[in-house]
PDB file of C-alpha atoms in Angstrom:
ATOM      1  CA  MET A   1       8.072  -9.014 -11.886  1.00 57.00           C
ATOM      2  CA  VAL A   2       9.523  -6.503 -13.050  1.00 58.00           C
ATOM      3  CA  GLY A   3       7.867  -2.442 -14.399  1.00 59.00           C
ATOM      4  CA  ASN A   4       9.461  -0.108 -16.777  1.00 55.00           C
ATOM      5  CA  SER A   5       8.763   3.079 -18.748  1.00 56.00           C
ATOM      6  CA  ASP A   6       8.772   3.452 -22.234  1.00 55.00           C
ATOM      7  CA  ALA A   7       9.153   7.123 -22.329  1.00 55.00           C
ATOM      8  CA  HIS A   8       7.995   9.486 -24.892  1.00 55.00           C
ATOM      9  CA  LEU A   9       6.930  12.648 -23.206  1.00 58.00           C
ATOM     10  CA  ALA A  10       8.737  14.755 -20.826  1.00 61.00           C
ATOM     11  CA  GLY A  11       7.654  13.158 -17.027  1.00 59.00           C
ATOM     12  CA  GLN A  12       6.927   9.738 -17.855  1.00 54.00           C
ATOM     13  CA  LEU A  13      10.361   8.554 -17.246  1.00 55.00           C
ATOM     14  CA  GLY A  14      10.284   6.419 -13.996  1.00 52.00           C
ATOM     15  CA  THR A  15       6.917   5.711 -14.132  1.00 59.00           C
ATOM     16  CA  PRO A  16       6.128   2.921 -13.807  1.00 76.00           C
ATOM     17  CA  HIS A  17       9.281   1.639 -12.041  1.00 80.00           C
ATOM     18  CA  THR A  18      10.373  -1.413  -9.863  1.00 84.00           C
ATOM     19  CA  VAL A  19      11.793  -1.681  -6.456  1.00 89.00           C
ATOM     20  CA  VAL A  20      13.978  -4.550  -5.751  1.00 89.00           C
ATOM     21  CA  PHE A  21      15.488  -5.818  -2.463  1.00 85.00           C
ATOM     22  CA  ALA A  22      18.948  -6.205  -2.742  1.00 90.00           C
ATOM     23  CA  GLU A  23      22.007  -7.080  -0.386  1.00 89.00           C
ATOM     24  CA  GLU A  24      23.798  -3.823  -1.388  1.00 91.00           C
ATOM     25  CA  LEU A  25      23.469  -1.550  -4.050  1.00 90.00           C
ATOM     26  CA  GLY A  26      25.383  -2.808  -7.492  1.00 92.00           C
ATOM     27  CA  VAL A  27      24.802  -4.631 -10.790  1.00 94.00           C
ATOM     28  CA  GLU A  28      25.262  -7.925  -9.122  1.00 93.00           C
ATOM     29  CA  ALA A  29      23.249  -7.762  -5.745  1.00 93.00           C
ATOM     30  CA  VAL A  30      20.073  -6.170  -7.685  1.00 91.00           C
ATOM     31  CA  LEU A  31      20.410  -9.113 -10.371  1.00 91.00           C
ATOM     32  CA  ALA A  32      20.231 -11.569  -7.323  1.00 92.00           C
ATOM     33  CA  GLY A  33      17.462  -9.811  -5.882  1.00 91.00           C
ATOM     34  CA  LEU A  34      15.204  -9.874  -8.776  1.00 89.00           C
ATOM     35  CA  LYS A  35      16.162 -13.432  -9.586  1.00 91.00           C
ATOM     36  CA  ALA A  36      14.584 -14.021  -6.243  1.00 91.00           C
ATOM     37  CA  GLY A  37      11.509 -12.134  -6.900  1.00 89.00           C
ATOM     38  CA  ARG A  38      12.355 -10.044  -4.195  1.00 90.00           C
ATOM     39  CA  SER A  39      10.956  -6.844  -6.212  1.00 90.00           C
ATOM     40  CA  TRP A  40       7.836  -4.839  -6.249  1.00 90.00           C
ATOM     41  CA  ILE A  41       6.433  -2.620  -9.244  1.00 90.00           C
ATOM     42  CA  ALA A  42       5.395   1.150  -8.112  1.00 91.00           C
ATOM     43  CA  GLY A  43       3.199   3.309 -10.425  1.00 89.00           C
ATOM     44  CA  SER A  44       5.459   6.384  -9.529  1.00 88.00           C
ATOM     45  CA  ALA A  45       8.456   7.281  -6.626  1.00 88.00           C
ATOM     46  CA  ALA A  46       5.325   8.858  -4.546  1.00 93.00           C
ATOM     47  CA  VAL A  47       3.804   5.363  -3.591  1.00 95.00           C
ATOM     48  CA  ASP A  48       5.509   3.013  -1.212  1.00 96.00           C
ATOM     49  CA  VAL A  49       4.785  -0.179   0.395  1.00 96.00           C
ATOM     50  CA  ALA A  50       6.090  -3.048   3.009  1.00 97.00           C
ATOM     51  CA  PHE A  51       4.383  -6.484   2.251  1.00 97.00           C
ATOM     52  CA  ALA A  52       5.355  -9.353   4.971  1.00 97.00           C
ATOM     53  CA  ALA A  53       3.862 -12.581   6.092  1.00 97.00           C
ATOM     54  CA  ALA A  54       4.503 -13.607   9.637  1.00 97.00           C
ATOM     55  CA  SER A  55       4.169 -16.704  12.062  1.00 97.00           C
ATOM     56  CA  GLY A  56       5.774 -17.204  15.168  1.00 93.00           C
ATOM     57  CA  ASP A  57       8.687 -14.908  15.335  1.00 94.00           C
ATOM     58  CA  ARG A  58       9.397 -15.795  11.582  1.00 95.00           C
ATOM     59  CA  VAL A  59       8.898 -12.472   9.745  1.00 97.00           C
ATOM     60  CA  VAL A  60       9.684 -12.685   5.558  1.00 97.00           C
ATOM     61  CA  GLY A  61       9.054 -10.267   2.433  1.00 95.00           C
ATOM     62  CA  VAL A  62       8.146 -10.304  -1.279  1.00 95.00           C
ATOM     63  CA  GLY A  63       9.491 -12.988  -2.842  1.00 94.00           C
ATOM     64  CA  GLU A  64      10.337 -14.808  -0.043  1.00 95.00           C
ATOM     65  CA  ARG A  65       9.259 -18.323   1.653  1.00 96.00           C
ATOM     66  CA  LEU A  66       7.120 -18.595   4.842  1.00 97.00           C
ATOM     67  CA  ASP A  67       7.094 -21.865   6.371  1.00 95.00           C
ATOM     68  CA  SER A  68       4.552 -21.566   9.450  1.00 94.00           C
ATOM     69  CA  GLY A  69       5.094 -25.269  10.982  1.00 91.00           C
ATOM     70  CA  GLY A  70       1.258 -25.024  10.998  1.00 91.00           C
ATOM     71  CA  GLU A  71       0.878 -22.231  12.602  1.00 95.00           C
ATOM     72  CA  PRO A  72      -1.279 -19.047  12.078  1.00 96.00           C
ATOM     73  CA  ILE A  73      -0.178 -16.639   9.806  1.00 97.00           C
ATOM     74  CA  GLU A  74      -0.208 -12.747   9.529  1.00 97.00           C
ATOM     75  CA  VAL A  75       0.049 -10.893   6.511  1.00 98.00           C
ATOM     76  CA  ARG A  76       0.739  -7.347   6.343  1.00 98.00           C
ATOM     77  CA  LEU A  77       0.755  -4.339   3.762  1.00 97.00           C
ATOM     78  CA  ARG A  78       1.488  -0.970   4.719  1.00 98.00           C
ATOM     79  CA  VAL A  79       0.972   1.514   2.385  1.00 98.00           C
ATOM     80  CA  SER A  80       1.493   5.406   1.335  1.00 97.00           C
ATOM     81  CA  GLY A  81       1.038   7.612  -1.449  1.00 97.00           C
ATOM     82  CA  VAL A  82      -2.366   6.431  -2.593  1.00 98.00           C
ATOM     83  CA  PRO A  83      -5.300   8.506  -1.678  1.00 98.00           C
ATOM     84  CA  PHE A  84      -8.543   6.810  -1.593  1.00 98.00           C
ATOM     85  CA  GLY A  85      -6.752   4.006  -3.059  1.00 97.00           C
ATOM     86  CA  VAL A  86      -7.888   0.487  -3.190  1.00 98.00           C
ATOM     87  CA  VAL A  87      -5.637  -2.400  -1.248  1.00 98.00           C
ATOM     88  CA  SER A  88      -6.177  -6.006  -2.209  1.00 98.00           C
ATOM     89  CA  LEU A  89      -4.835  -9.480  -1.434  1.00 98.00           C
ATOM     90  CA  HIS A  90      -4.482 -12.416  -3.951  1.00 97.00           C
ATOM     91  CA  THR A  91      -4.280 -16.204  -3.581  1.00 96.00           C
ATOM     92  CA  GLU A  92      -4.538 -18.580  -6.047  1.00 94.00           C
ATOM     93  CA  ARG A  93      -8.043 -18.713  -4.517  1.00 93.00           C
ATOM     94  CA  GLY A  94      -8.681 -15.082  -6.591  1.00 95.00           C
ATOM     95  CA  THR A  95      -9.094 -12.438  -3.821  1.00 97.00           C
ATOM     96  CA  VAL A  96      -9.240 -12.853  -0.567  1.00 97.00           C
ATOM     97  CA  LEU A  97      -9.219  -9.226   0.671  1.00 97.00           C
ATOM     98  CA  ARG A  98      -9.919  -5.813  -0.209  1.00 98.00           C
ATOM     99  CA  GLU A  99      -9.374  -2.759   1.581  1.00 97.00           C
ATOM    100  CA  ARG A 100      -9.943   1.781   0.871  1.00 97.00           C
ATOM    101  CA  LEU A 101      -7.629   3.944   1.887  1.00 97.00           C
ATOM    102  CA  PRO A 102      -8.062   7.106   3.849  1.00 97.00           C
ATOM    103  CA  ALA A 103      -7.664  10.489   2.236  1.00 97.00           C
ATOM    104  CA  ASP A 104      -4.150  10.893   3.309  1.00 97.00           C
ATOM    105  CA  GLY A 105      -3.570   7.497   1.292  1.00 96.00           C
ATOM    106  CA  GLU A 106      -1.486   5.693   4.117  1.00 97.00           C
ATOM    107  CA  GLY A 107      -2.618   2.644   5.924  1.00 97.00           C
ATOM    108  CA  THR A 108      -1.892  -0.548   6.842  1.00 97.00           C
ATOM    109  CA  VAL A 109      -4.207  -4.004   6.369  1.00 97.00           C
ATOM    110  CA  ARG A 110      -3.858  -7.036   7.761  1.00 97.00           C
ATOM    111  CA  TRP A 111      -4.970 -10.975   6.986  1.00 97.00           C
ATOM    112  CA  ARG A 112      -4.812 -13.959   9.045  1.00 97.00           C
ATOM    113  CA  THR A 113      -4.404 -17.497   7.089  1.00 96.00           C
ATOM    114  CA  ALA A 114      -2.547 -20.632   7.213  1.00 93.00           C
ATOM    115  CA  ALA A 115      -0.899 -22.395   4.823  1.00 91.00           C
ATOM    116  CA  ARG A 116      -3.215 -24.763   4.133  1.00 89.00           C
ATOM    117  CA  GLU A 117      -5.408 -22.254   2.930  1.00 89.00           C
ATOM    118  CA  GLY A 118      -3.129 -21.369   0.160  1.00 86.00           C
ATOM    119  CA  GLY A 119       0.458 -21.418  -1.349  1.00 94.00           C
ATOM    120  CA  PHE A 120       0.985 -17.667  -1.772  1.00 96.00           C
ATOM    121  CA  VAL A 121       0.039 -14.149  -1.283  1.00 97.00           C
ATOM    122  CA  ARG A 122       0.507 -11.161  -3.292  1.00 97.00           C
ATOM    123  CA  ALA A 123      -0.469  -7.392  -2.909  1.00 97.00           C
ATOM    124  CA  GLU A 124      -2.250  -5.052  -5.139  1.00 97.00           C
ATOM    125  CA  VAL A 125      -3.094  -1.161  -4.801  1.00 97.00           C
ATOM    126  CA  ARG A 126      -5.034   0.708  -6.973  1.00 96.00           C
ATOM    127  CA  HIS A 127      -5.861   4.139  -7.319  1.00 97.00           C
ATOM    128  CA  PRO A 128      -9.531   5.034  -7.215  1.00 96.00           C
ATOM    129  CA  ASP A 129      -9.744   5.062 -10.993  1.00 95.00           C
ATOM    130  CA  ARG A 130      -8.607   1.680 -10.755  1.00 94.00           C
ATOM    131  CA  ARG A 131      -4.882   2.600 -12.531  1.00 92.00           C
ATOM    132  CA  MET A 132      -2.185   0.509 -10.941  1.00 92.00           C
ATOM    133  CA  ALA A 133      -0.333   2.056  -8.220  1.00 95.00           C
ATOM    134  CA  ALA A 134       1.711  -0.888  -6.954  1.00 95.00           C
ATOM    135  CA  LEU A 135       1.883  -4.650  -7.753  1.00 94.00           C
ATOM    136  CA  THR A 136       4.019  -7.296  -5.400  1.00 95.00           C
ATOM    137  CA  ASN A 137       5.717 -10.297  -6.001  1.00 93.00           C
ATOM    138  CA  PRO A 138       4.031 -12.835  -3.663  1.00 95.00           C
ATOM    139  CA  VAL A 139       5.047 -14.495  -0.175  1.00 96.00           C
ATOM    140  CA  ILE A 140       5.065 -18.285  -0.611  1.00 95.00           C
ATOM    141  CA  LEU A 141       3.440 -20.345   2.182  1.00 96.00           C
ATOM    142  CA  ALA A 142       4.080 -23.113   3.474  1.00 92.00           C
TER     143      ALA A 142
END
């Protein structure tokens, strides 16, 4: 998933934009991060998310695969920069969690699941008027 701007007016450039997890800052590493799905879309530079799934001592992030070995999985999403925003987690079953952020726009949500309950989980963060603030690629659950 990638997001970009089609800027026609001052102030539009960079909204939205793609955040890529790469081994280093370079063309090859950024392209490898994109190909691996290690990216998420931010509606602006003010928005930040940290999305991970953990099982036992294993922790993975956006675009990665978590082999839980049948153990419970905890999904965590930390958000900042979206006052009164709405955070939601989604699997192939649809929306599995929805929570509102406080006035300062910062918060962490947690959701417990098991791989048998779904093959992936992804996150969305929306502003109070429903505009997208952030959208992640999935974490694959196995």
